């Protein structure tokens, strides 16, 4: 006969009385159970954090927001896919843990009795884009449509001048499509009812677009880790790479697991559930998906309340304070960040190579768009002769790329975005140092995280051969390329390290990216056969963008592979 579940109020009491999270709801007269606000929690779930959707009204880009006497000529977006289902392994971990815990019925945790991972996160949907993910990208597309209304009016979509490019994973392709539905809503190339009067009635409700993708292993920009054997061999999961994260976890996780287990002890002192450190990490991940997927912090997130120390056992409440619960969330967020800081971030210099192809194509595309002789009617520069035409160097109005959290982390590391001070993230930082750290995946890589670039060209730059300067070697050549580039992270302007202002001068922008390693020798450095050059250790210490900029002896990084060893000191 099945053993009766220990139940609060029955023979087996839990050592401390739980108050139901429901009691924290306003409808209960009892004292509110301390718990952080949903908005605070949403901002501390590491790479499972929901996208900080801005409900703010997006105004069309106007003259005040543009550099004087310039025009917007090109847009770039690099975007993680939207909210997804947990991976199959995550879903199985949720099921296993929920079956382990539901043996004990706890007031306020009745949801566990009917929470079935297979129902809520079916393994057959592992890592697919979630309905919330569809919405994430549609809304970003709508906000882009609002800001760039005039640009789209002036330059309607066509498959030659707008590139939508996705990683080979369905969550990214579907995200790309969701973005286009929002971005091009209500717009159709050309004016159909003038072209084919009766066409209007048969028009597709959305503008069909061309979305290209590159097979995993060949994609050197988005799902780039699959195209870099050296990263897989020498960085991913390497003991020296995961050392700081493991050291931190060894110190912090057992205490949280013990705290949880202690809450599941009967008054007779019988341990009812033994939580492991892995269980604590699973609870944090499940909390992330519950919040991102359903906006629900009343299930798994509440278990992190029980993992927090209760400092008032003698008091009737037996509750952890809000401050202690926040501290528990922060510990798990730091644990997640330490792992990604070294695996995908600035903790290992080599990771910058995995962002260099994105930087190279960005640089070359902007350079083409800013060229005074750029001719969008032909998609080429008037100065380019037919024999040096390169299909890859096409003139785009917009390039929109959809990848993964690591796409954002590798590219951000390449740009030095979260390593300006060069403070190495370690397992032994003070709480203040952790609070001040630059590398926070909750901020830089939530679901649908994105980086965008606006490219402005001087209006006078429209050039024709008669304005070209005479140059000795080849007669006429176009005037120098000028322009401004503005970078956004999650739709907020961000100054690129090395630029003095938000509107970065093209010459400076180009110099920064080239010196950071654009046009790098990705193939050599990523080949498992190539060995990083003996110079590598000397470069490994040049970690912040500022250091690279200041070091006059620093030749451009081309042809030099950075260290696969984590930075030290
Ligand atoms: O699911 P996880 O957390 O175990 O790991 C994912 C990883 O997600 P995240 O950790 O960055 O949120 C990235 O997924 P997205 O950024 O696409 O959400 C990685 O791309 C994904 O790698 P994959 O594309 O090879 O599956 C990680 O899954 P993994 O568990 O297989 O390492």
Coordinates of C-alpha atoms and ligand atoms in Angstrom, one line a residue:
X1 CA 0.0 0.0 0.0
X2 CA 1.4 3.4 -0.9
X3 CA 2.8 5.4 2.0
X4 CA 0.5 8.3 2.9
X5 CA 2.2 11.6 2.0
X6 CA 3.4 13.6 5.0
X7 CA 1.0 16.4 5.2
X8 CA 1.2 19.7 7.2
X9 CA -1.3 19.5 10.0
X10 CA -1.2 15.7 10.0
X11 CA 1.1 13.6 12.1
X12 CA 4.1 14.8 10.1
X13 CA 4.5 18.6 10.5
X14 CA 7.2 20.4 8.8
X15 CA 9.5 21.9 11.3
X16 CA 8.5 25.4 10.4
X17 CA 5.1 26.4 9.3
X18 CA 4.8 27.5 5.7
X19 CA 2.6 30.3 4.9
X20 CA 1.1 30.0 1.5
X21 CA 2.3 32.4 -1.1
X22 CA -1.3 32.9 -1.7
X23 CA -1.4 34.5 1.7
X24 CA 0.9 37.1 0.3
X25 CA -1.9 38.0 -2.1
X26 CA -3.8 41.2 -1.2
X27 CA -7.0 39.2 -0.7
X28 CA -5.7 37.7 2.5
X29 CA -5.9 39.7 5.7
X30 CA -2.9 37.9 7.1
X31 CA 0.5 39.7 7.1
X32 CA 2.0 39.7 3.6
X33 CA 4.7 37.0 3.2
X34 CA 7.9 38.8 2.2
X35 CA 8.8 38.3 -1.4
X36 CA 10.5 40.4 -4.1
X37 CA 8.3 42.2 -6.6
X38 CA 7.7 40.4 -9.9
X39 CA 9.5 43.2 -11.8
X40 CA 12.6 42.7 -9.6
X41 CA 12.5 39.0 -10.2
X42 CA 12.1 39.4 -13.9
X43 CA 15.3 41.4 -14.0
X44 CA 17.4 38.7 -12.2
X45 CA 16.8 35.5 -14.0
X46 CA 20.0 35.5 -16.0
X47 CA 19.6 34.2 -19.6
X48 CA 16.1 33.1 -18.8
X49 CA 15.0 36.6 -18.0
X50 CA 12.0 37.9 -20.0
X51 CA 12.8 40.7 -22.5
X52 CA 12.2 44.1 -20.8
X53 CA 9.4 45.0 -23.1
X54 CA 9.1 48.8 -23.0
X55 CA 5.5 49.9 -22.9
X56 CA 6.8 53.3 -23.8
X57 CA 5.4 54.8 -27.0
X58 CA 8.0 54.7 -29.8
X59 CA 8.3 58.0 -31.7
X60 CA 9.4 58.0 -35.3
X61 CA 13.1 58.9 -35.7
X62 CA 13.0 62.6 -36.2
X63 CA 15.5 65.3 -37.2
X64 CA 16.3 66.2 -33.6
X65 CA 17.4 62.6 -33.1
X66 CA 19.7 62.5 -36.1
X67 CA 23.1 64.1 -36.8
X68 CA 22.7 67.4 -38.6
X69 CA 22.7 67.3 -42.4
X70 CA 22.7 63.5 -42.3
X71 CA 20.2 60.9 -43.5
X72 CA 19.5 57.4 -42.2
X73 CA 20.8 55.0 -44.9
X74 CA 20.9 51.6 -43.2
X75 CA 19.7 49.6 -40.3
X76 CA 21.3 46.5 -38.6
X77 CA 19.8 44.2 -36.0
X78 CA 21.5 41.3 -34.2
X79 CA 18.8 39.6 -32.1
X80 CA 18.5 36.5 -29.8
X81 CA 15.3 34.6 -30.5
X82 CA 12.3 35.2 -28.2
X83 CA 11.2 33.3 -25.2
X84 CA 11.4 29.6 -25.9
X85 CA 10.4 26.3 -24.3
X86 CA 13.0 24.7 -21.9
X87 CA 15.4 22.3 -23.5
X88 CA 14.2 18.7 -23.3
X89 CA 16.9 18.0 -20.6
X90 CA 15.5 21.0 -18.6
X91 CA 12.0 19.7 -18.9
X92 CA 13.0 16.3 -17.7
X93 CA 14.8 17.8 -14.8
X94 CA 11.7 19.8 -13.9
X95 CA 9.6 16.6 -14.0
X96 CA 12.0 14.6 -11.9
X97 CA 12.3 17.3 -9.2
X98 CA 8.6 18.0 -9.0
X99 CA 7.9 14.3 -8.5
X100 CA 10.5 14.3 -5.7
X101 CA 9.1 17.3 -3.9
X102 CA 5.4 16.6 -4.3
X103 CA 5.8 13.7 -1.9
X104 CA 5.3 16.3 0.8
X105 CA 2.2 18.3 0.8
X106 CA 2.8 21.9 1.9
X107 CA 0.3 24.7 2.3
X108 CA 0.7 27.2 -0.4
X109 CA 2.5 24.7 -2.5
X110 CA -0.6 22.8 -3.6
X111 CA 0.3 23.7 -7.2
X112 CA 3.0 21.0 -7.0
X113 CA 0.4 18.3 -6.7
X114 CA -0.9 19.1 -10.2
X115 CA 2.2 20.7 -11.8
X116 CA 3.2 18.3 -14.5
X117 CA 6.2 19.3 -16.6
X118 CA 5.1 17.2 -19.5
X119 CA 1.8 19.2 -19.6
X120 CA 3.4 22.6 -19.2
X121 CA 6.7 22.1 -21.0
X122 CA 6.3 19.0 -23.3
X123 CA 9.6 17.4 -24.1
X124 CA 8.5 17.2 -27.7
X125 CA 8.5 21.0 -27.7
X126 CA 12.0 21.2 -26.3
X127 CA 13.7 24.6 -27.1
X128 CA 11.0 25.5 -29.6
X129 CA 9.9 29.2 -29.7
X130 CA 7.1 29.8 -27.1
X131 CA 3.9 31.8 -27.8
X132 CA 5.5 34.5 -25.7
X133 CA 8.5 34.4 -28.0
X134 CA 6.3 35.0 -31.0
X135 CA 5.0 38.1 -29.2
X136 CA 8.4 39.2 -28.1
X137 CA 9.7 39.5 -31.7
X138 CA 6.4 40.8 -33.1
X139 CA 6.5 43.6 -30.6
X140 CA 10.1 44.4 -31.3
X141 CA 9.2 44.5 -35.0
X142 CA 6.3 46.9 -34.3
X143 CA 8.6 49.2 -32.3
X144 CA 11.1 49.2 -35.1
X145 CA 8.3 49.9 -37.6
X146 CA 7.3 52.9 -35.5
X147 CA 10.8 54.3 -35.1
X148 CA 11.7 53.8 -38.8
X149 CA 8.4 54.6 -40.4
X150 CA 9.9 57.3 -42.7
X151 CA 12.8 55.0 -43.6
X152 CA 10.4 52.3 -44.6
X153 CA 8.2 54.7 -46.5
X154 CA 11.2 55.8 -48.4
X155 CA 12.7 52.3 -48.9
X156 CA 10.0 49.7 -49.2
X157 CA 11.0 46.1 -48.6
X158 CA 12.5 44.0 -51.3
X159 CA 14.5 40.8 -51.0
X160 CA 17.6 42.4 -52.5
X161 CA 18.0 45.3 -50.1
X162 CA 16.6 43.8 -46.9
X163 CA 18.3 40.7 -45.6
X164 CA 16.7 38.5 -42.9
X165 CA 19.2 35.9 -41.8
X166 CA 18.7 33.3 -39.1
X167 CA 20.6 30.6 -37.3
X168 CA 19.7 27.0 -38.3
X169 CA 17.5 26.5 -35.2
X170 CA 13.8 26.8 -35.6
X171 CA 13.4 29.2 -32.6
X172 CA 15.6 31.7 -34.5
X173 CA 13.9 31.3 -37.9
X174 CA 10.4 31.7 -36.3
X175 CA 11.7 34.7 -34.4
X176 CA 12.9 36.2 -37.6
X177 CA 9.5 35.7 -39.1
X178 CA 7.7 37.2 -36.1
X179 CA 9.9 40.2 -36.3
X180 CA 9.1 40.7 -40.0
X181 CA 5.3 40.4 -39.3
X182 CA 5.6 43.3 -36.9
X183 CA 8.2 45.3 -38.9
X184 CA 6.3 45.2 -42.2
X185 CA 2.8 45.1 -40.9
X186 CA 0.4 46.9 -43.2
X187 CA 3.1 47.4 -45.9
X188 CA 3.3 45.6 -49.2
X189 CA 6.1 46.1 -51.7
X190 CA 4.7 48.4 -54.4
X191 CA 1.1 49.6 -54.5
X192 CA -0.8 46.4 -55.4
X193 CA -4.2 47.7 -56.2
X194 CA -2.6 50.0 -58.8
X195 CA -0.6 47.1 -60.3
X196 CA -3.3 44.6 -60.3
X197 CA -6.6 46.4 -59.3
X198 CA -8.3 43.2 -58.0
X199 CA -5.1 42.1 -56.3
X200 CA -6.0 43.9 -53.0
X201 CA -8.6 41.4 -52.2
X202 CA -6.2 38.5 -52.7
X203 CA -3.3 40.2 -50.9
X204 CA -1.5 38.2 -48.2
X205 CA -2.3 39.6 -44.7
X206 CA 1.5 39.9 -44.1
X207 CA 4.4 40.8 -46.4
X208 CA 6.1 37.5 -47.3
X209 CA 9.9 37.9 -46.9
X210 CA 13.0 36.0 -47.8
X211 CA 14.6 34.6 -44.7
X212 CA 18.0 32.9 -45.3
X213 CA 19.7 30.5 -43.0
X214 CA 23.1 28.8 -43.0
X215 CA 23.4 25.2 -41.8
X216 CA 24.9 24.6 -38.4
X217 CA 28.7 24.2 -38.7
X218 CA 28.9 26.6 -41.6
X219 CA 27.3 29.6 -39.8
X220 CA 30.2 31.7 -38.6
X221 CA 28.1 34.6 -37.3
X222 CA 25.0 33.3 -35.4
X223 CA 25.2 29.7 -34.3
X224 CA 28.9 30.3 -34.5
X225 CA 30.1 27.9 -31.8
X226 CA 29.3 25.0 -34.1
X227 CA 31.7 26.4 -36.7
X228 CA 34.6 26.8 -34.3
X229 CA 36.1 23.4 -33.3
X230 CA 38.9 25.1 -31.3
X231 CA 36.2 26.7 -29.1
X232 CA 34.5 23.3 -28.5
X233 CA 37.9 21.6 -27.9
X234 CA 39.6 24.2 -25.8
X235 CA 37.0 26.4 -24.1
X236 CA 33.6 24.7 -23.7
X237 CA 33.5 22.9 -20.4
X238 CA 37.2 23.0 -19.8
X239 CA 38.2 22.8 -16.1
X240 CA 40.2 26.0 -16.3
X241 CA 37.3 27.7 -17.9
X242 CA 34.6 26.6 -15.5
X243 CA 36.9 26.9 -12.4
X244 CA 35.6 30.2 -11.1
X245 CA 32.0 29.2 -11.6
X246 CA 32.6 25.8 -9.9
X247 CA 34.5 27.4 -7.0
X248 CA 31.6 29.8 -6.5
X249 CA 29.0 27.0 -6.7
X250 CA 30.9 24.9 -4.2
X251 CA 30.7 27.7 -1.7
X252 CA 27.2 28.9 -2.3
X253 CA 24.9 26.1 -3.5
X254 CA 25.2 23.5 -0.7
X255 CA 24.0 26.1 1.8
X256 CA 20.9 26.9 -0.3
X257 CA 20.2 23.1 -0.8
X258 CA 20.6 22.5 3.0
X259 CA 18.3 25.4 3.8
X260 CA 15.6 23.9 1.6
X261 CA 16.1 20.4 3.0
X262 CA 15.9 21.8 6.5
X263 CA 12.5 23.3 5.6
X264 CA 11.4 19.8 4.7
X265 CA 12.0 18.1 8.1
X266 CA 9.1 16.8 10.1
X267 CA 8.7 17.8 13.8
X268 CA 9.9 14.4 14.5
X269 CA 13.2 15.4 12.9
X270 CA 12.6 13.1 9.9
X271 CA 14.1 14.5 6.7
X272 CA 11.3 14.5 4.2
X273 CA 13.1 15.7 1.0
X274 CA 16.9 15.9 0.5
X275 CA 17.6 18.8 -2.0
X276 CA 20.8 18.8 -3.9
X277 CA 22.8 21.7 -5.3
X278 CA 21.6 20.6 -8.8
X279 CA 18.0 20.8 -7.5
X280 CA 18.6 24.4 -6.5
X281 CA 19.9 25.3 -10.0
X282 CA 16.9 23.5 -11.5
X283 CA 14.5 25.5 -9.3
X284 CA 16.1 28.7 -10.5
X285 CA 15.9 27.7 -14.1
X286 CA 12.3 26.6 -13.7
X287 CA 11.5 30.0 -12.0
X288 CA 13.0 31.7 -15.1
X289 CA 10.8 29.8 -17.5
X290 CA 7.7 30.2 -15.4
X291 CA 8.3 34.0 -15.4
X292 CA 9.3 34.3 -19.1
X293 CA 6.7 31.9 -20.4
X294 CA 3.7 32.6 -18.1
X295 CA 4.7 35.7 -16.0
X296 CA 4.2 33.4 -13.0
X297 CA 6.3 33.8 -9.9
X298 CA 3.9 31.9 -7.6
X299 CA 5.2 28.4 -8.4
X300 CA 8.9 27.4 -8.6
X301 CA 10.1 30.9 -7.7
X302 CA 8.5 30.5 -4.3
X303 CA 10.8 27.6 -3.5
X304 CA 13.7 30.1 -3.6
X305 CA 11.9 31.7 -0.7
X306 CA 12.3 28.5 1.2
X307 CA 15.9 28.2 0.2
X308 CA 16.6 31.5 1.9
X309 CA 17.7 31.7 5.6
X310 CA 15.0 32.4 8.2
X311 CA 16.4 34.7 10.8
X312 CA 13.3 34.9 12.9
X313 CA 12.6 31.3 13.9
X314 CA 11.3 32.5 17.2
X315 CA 8.9 34.8 15.6
X316 CA 5.5 33.5 14.5
X317 CA 6.3 34.3 10.8
X318 CA 9.1 31.8 10.1
X319 CA 9.7 33.6 6.9
X320 CA 12.8 34.7 5.2
X321 CA 13.0 38.4 4.7
X322 CA 12.7 40.0 1.3
X323 CA 16.3 41.0 1.5
X324 CA 17.4 37.4 2.1
X325 CA 15.3 36.1 -0.7
X326 CA 16.8 38.7 -3.1
X327 CA 20.2 37.5 -1.9
X328 CA 19.3 34.0 -2.9
X329 CA 18.2 35.0 -6.4
X330 CA 21.4 37.1 -6.7
X331 CA 23.6 34.2 -5.8
X332 CA 22.0 32.0 -8.5
X333 CA 22.3 34.8 -11.0
X334 CA 26.0 35.3 -10.2
X335 CA 26.5 31.5 -10.5
X336 CA 25.0 31.6 -14.0
X337 CA 26.9 34.7 -15.0
X338 CA 30.3 33.3 -13.9
X339 CA 29.7 30.3 -16.1
X340 CA 28.8 32.4 -19.2
X341 CA 31.5 35.0 -18.5
X342 CA 34.2 32.5 -19.2
X343 CA 32.4 30.2 -21.6
X344 CA 31.0 32.9 -23.9
X345 CA 32.2 36.2 -22.5
X346 CA 35.4 38.3 -21.9
X347 CA 36.7 35.8 -19.4
X348 CA 38.5 33.9 -22.2
X349 CA 40.1 36.1 -24.8
X350 CA 39.5 33.6 -27.6
X351 CA 35.8 34.1 -27.3
X352 CA 36.2 37.4 -29.1
X353 CA 37.1 35.5 -32.3
X354 CA 33.6 34.1 -32.3
X355 CA 32.2 37.6 -32.7
X356 CA 34.6 38.8 -35.4
X357 CA 32.7 37.5 -38.4
X358 CA 29.6 39.4 -37.4
X359 CA 31.8 42.5 -36.9
X360 CA 33.4 42.0 -40.3
X361 CA 30.1 41.7 -42.2
X362 CA 28.7 44.7 -40.2
X363 CA 31.8 46.8 -41.0
X364 CA 31.8 45.9 -44.7
X365 CA 28.0 46.5 -45.1
X366 CA 28.2 49.9 -43.4
X367 CA 31.2 50.9 -45.5
X368 CA 29.3 50.1 -48.7
X369 CA 26.2 52.0 -47.5
X370 CA 28.3 55.1 -46.6
X371 CA 30.3 55.1 -49.8
X372 CA 29.5 58.4 -51.7
X373 CA 29.2 56.4 -54.9
X374 CA 26.9 53.8 -53.4
X375 CA 24.1 53.3 -56.0
X376 CA 21.1 51.5 -54.5
X377 CA 19.5 51.3 -57.9
X378 CA 22.2 48.8 -58.9
X379 CA 23.1 47.6 -55.5
X380 CA 26.7 48.5 -56.1
X381 CA 29.2 51.3 -55.9
X382 CA 29.5 53.2 -59.2
X383 CA 33.3 53.0 -58.8
X384 CA 33.3 49.2 -58.6
X385 CA 34.3 47.6 -61.9
X386 CA 32.3 44.6 -63.0
X387 CA 35.2 42.3 -62.6
X388 CA 35.6 43.0 -58.8
X389 CA 31.8 42.6 -58.2
X390 CA 31.3 40.5 -55.1
X391 CA 27.8 39.2 -54.5
X392 CA 28.6 39.1 -50.8
X393 CA 29.3 42.8 -50.7
X394 CA 25.7 43.8 -51.6
X395 CA 24.3 47.2 -50.7
X396 CA 21.6 46.6 -48.1
X397 CA 19.1 49.0 -46.5
X398 CA 18.6 46.6 -43.6
X399 CA 20.3 43.5 -42.3
X400 CA 18.4 41.6 -39.5
X401 CA 20.1 38.6 -38.0
X402 CA 18.6 36.2 -35.5
X403 CA 20.7 33.9 -33.2
X404 CA 21.2 32.8 -29.7
X405 CA 22.3 34.1 -26.3
X406 CA 25.9 33.2 -27.2
X407 CA 25.6 35.2 -30.4
X408 CA 25.0 38.3 -28.3
X409 CA 27.7 37.3 -25.7
X410 CA 30.4 36.6 -28.3
X411 CA 29.7 39.8 -30.2
X412 CA 29.5 41.9 -27.1
X413 CA 32.8 40.4 -25.9
X414 CA 34.3 41.3 -29.3
X415 CA 33.1 44.9 -28.9
X416 CA 34.3 45.0 -25.2
X417 CA 30.9 46.2 -24.1
X418 CA 30.9 44.6 -20.7
X419 CA 34.6 44.7 -19.9
X420 CA 35.3 48.4 -20.0
X421 CA 37.0 48.5 -16.6
X422 CA 38.7 45.1 -17.2
X423 CA 37.6 43.9 -13.8
X424 CA 37.9 40.1 -14.0
X425 CA 34.8 38.3 -12.6
X426 CA 35.8 35.7 -10.0
X427 CA 34.3 33.5 -7.3
X428 CA 35.5 35.6 -4.5
X429 CA 34.2 39.1 -5.2
X430 CA 32.5 41.1 -2.5
X431 CA 28.7 41.7 -2.8
X432 CA 29.5 45.2 -3.8
X433 CA 31.9 44.1 -6.6
X434 CA 29.3 41.6 -7.8
X435 CA 26.7 44.4 -7.8
X436 CA 29.0 46.6 -9.8
X437 CA 30.1 43.9 -12.3
X438 CA 29.6 44.7 -16.0
X439 CA 28.7 41.2 -17.2
X440 CA 25.1 40.6 -16.2
X441 CA 23.3 38.2 -18.5
X442 CA 19.9 39.3 -17.1
X443 CA 20.7 42.7 -18.8
X444 CA 22.8 41.7 -21.8
X445 CA 21.2 38.5 -22.8
X446 CA 17.5 38.0 -21.8
X447 CA 15.2 36.3 -24.3
X448 CA 15.0 38.5 -27.4
X449 CA 18.1 40.4 -26.4
X450 CA 19.2 42.6 -29.3
X451 CA 21.8 45.0 -30.6
X452 CA 21.0 47.4 -33.3
X453 CA 22.9 50.0 -35.4
X454 CA 21.6 53.1 -37.2
X455 CA 23.9 54.2 -40.1
X456 CA 23.7 57.9 -41.1
X457 CA 25.4 59.4 -44.2
X458 CA 26.0 63.1 -44.8
X459 CA 23.4 64.4 -47.2
X460 CA 26.0 66.1 -49.3
X461 CA 27.8 62.8 -49.7
X462 CA 25.7 61.8 -52.6
X463 CA 28.5 61.8 -55.1
X464 CA 28.8 61.7 -58.8
X465 CA 32.1 61.2 -60.7
X466 CA 32.4 65.0 -61.3
X467 CA 33.0 65.5 -57.6
X468 CA 35.6 62.8 -57.3
X469 CA 39.1 63.7 -56.4
X470 CA 41.9 63.1 -58.9
X471 CA 44.2 60.5 -57.5
X472 CA 47.5 59.6 -59.1
X473 CA 47.2 55.9 -59.3
X474 CA 43.8 55.5 -60.9
X475 CA 42.6 58.8 -62.1
X476 CA 39.3 59.7 -60.5
X477 CA 38.4 58.2 -57.1
X478 CA 35.4 58.9 -54.8
X479 CA 35.8 61.3 -51.8
X480 CA 36.6 59.7 -48.4
X481 CA 33.8 57.8 -46.7
X482 CA 32.1 59.7 -43.9
X483 CA 29.1 59.0 -41.6
X484 CA 27.9 58.3 -38.1
X485 CA 26.8 55.0 -36.4
X486 CA 24.6 54.8 -33.4
X487 CA 24.5 51.5 -31.4
X488 CA 21.5 50.3 -29.3
X489 CA 21.3 47.4 -26.8
X490 CA 17.8 46.2 -26.1
X491 CA 16.5 49.3 -27.8
X492 CA 18.4 51.7 -25.6
X493 CA 21.3 53.7 -27.0
X494 CA 24.8 52.6 -25.8
X495 CA 28.1 54.2 -26.4
X496 CA 30.6 51.8 -28.0
X497 CA 33.8 51.6 -26.0
X498 CA 36.3 53.8 -27.8
X499 CA 33.7 56.2 -29.2
X500 CA 33.2 59.5 -27.4
X501 CA 29.5 59.8 -28.1
X502 CA 26.4 57.8 -29.0
X503 CA 26.7 59.0 -32.6
X504 CA 30.1 57.4 -33.3
X505 CA 32.1 58.9 -36.2
X506 CA 32.5 56.3 -39.0
X507 CA 36.3 56.6 -39.1
X508 CA 36.5 55.9 -35.3
X509 CA 33.9 53.2 -35.5
X510 CA 35.8 51.4 -38.3
X511 CA 39.1 51.8 -36.4
X512 CA 37.7 50.4 -33.2
X513 CA 36.3 47.3 -34.9
X514 CA 39.4 46.7 -37.0
X515 CA 41.7 47.0 -34.1
X516 CA 39.4 44.8 -32.0
X517 CA 39.8 42.1 -34.7
X518 CA 37.3 42.6 -37.5
X519 CA 38.5 40.9 -40.6
X520 CA 40.1 38.3 -38.3
X521 CA 41.4 35.0 -39.5
X522 CA 38.5 33.1 -38.0
X523 CA 39.2 29.9 -40.0
X524 CA 42.8 29.6 -38.7
X525 CA 42.0 30.4 -35.1
X526 CA 38.9 28.2 -35.1
X527 CA 40.6 25.3 -36.8
X528 CA 41.3 22.5 -34.3
X529 CA 44.5 22.0 -36.3
X530 CA 45.8 25.6 -36.0
X531 CA 47.6 26.4 -32.9
X532 CA 47.2 29.9 -31.5
X533 CA 50.4 31.9 -32.1
X534 CA 53.1 32.0 -29.5
X535 CA 52.3 35.8 -29.2
X536 CA 48.9 34.9 -27.9
X537 CA 49.7 35.1 -24.1
X538 CA 50.9 38.7 -24.6
X539 CA 47.6 39.6 -26.2
X540 CA 45.5 37.7 -23.6
X541 CA 46.1 40.6 -21.2
X542 CA 44.9 43.2 -23.6
X543 CA 41.4 42.7 -22.6
X544 CA 39.5 46.0 -22.5
X545 CA 38.8 47.8 -25.7
X546 CA 40.6 50.8 -24.2
X547 CA 43.8 48.8 -23.8
X548 CA 43.7 47.7 -27.4
X549 CA 43.1 51.3 -28.5
X550 CA 45.9 52.7 -26.3
X551 CA 48.6 50.2 -27.2
X552 CA 50.2 52.0 -30.2
X553 CA 52.5 49.0 -30.8
X554 CA 49.5 46.9 -31.1
X555 CA 49.1 45.9 -34.7
X556 CA 45.7 45.1 -35.8
X557 CA 44.8 41.7 -34.4
X558 CA 44.5 40.2 -37.9
X559 CA 46.2 36.8 -38.1
X560 CA 46.8 36.5 -34.4
X561 CA 44.8 34.1 -32.4
X562 CA 43.9 35.1 -28.8
X563 CA 44.4 32.9 -25.8
X564 CA 42.1 30.0 -25.1
X565 CA 43.2 30.3 -21.4
X566 CA 41.0 32.3 -19.1
X567 CA 42.3 35.7 -18.2
X568 CA 44.1 35.8 -14.8
X569 CA 45.1 38.5 -12.2
Ligands
LIG1 O1 19.0 25.6 -22.4 P1 20.3 25.8 -21.7 O2 20.2 26.9 -20.7 O3 20.8 24.6 -21.1 O4 21.4 26.2 -22.7 C1 21.1 26.7 -24.0 C2 21.5 28.1 -24.1 O5 20.5 28.8 -23.4 P2 21.0 29.9 -22.3 O6 21.6 29.0 -21.3 O7 21.9 30.8 -23.0 O8 19.7 30.4 -21.9 C3 21.5 28.6 -25.5 O9 20.2 28.6 -26.0 P3 19.5 29.9 -26.6 O10 20.4 31.0 -26.4 O11 19.2 29.5 -28.0 O12 18.2 30.1 -25.8 C4 22.3 27.8 -26.4 O13 22.2 28.2 -27.7 C5 21.9 26.3 -26.3 O14 22.8 25.5 -27.1 P4 22.2 24.7 -28.3 O15 21.7 25.7 -29.3 O16 23.4 24.0 -28.8 O17 21.1 23.8 -27.8 C6 22.0 25.8 -24.9 O18 21.4 24.5 -24.9 P5 22.3 23.3 -24.3 O19 21.6 23.0 -23.1 O20 22.2 22.3 -25.4 O21 23.7 23.9 -24.1

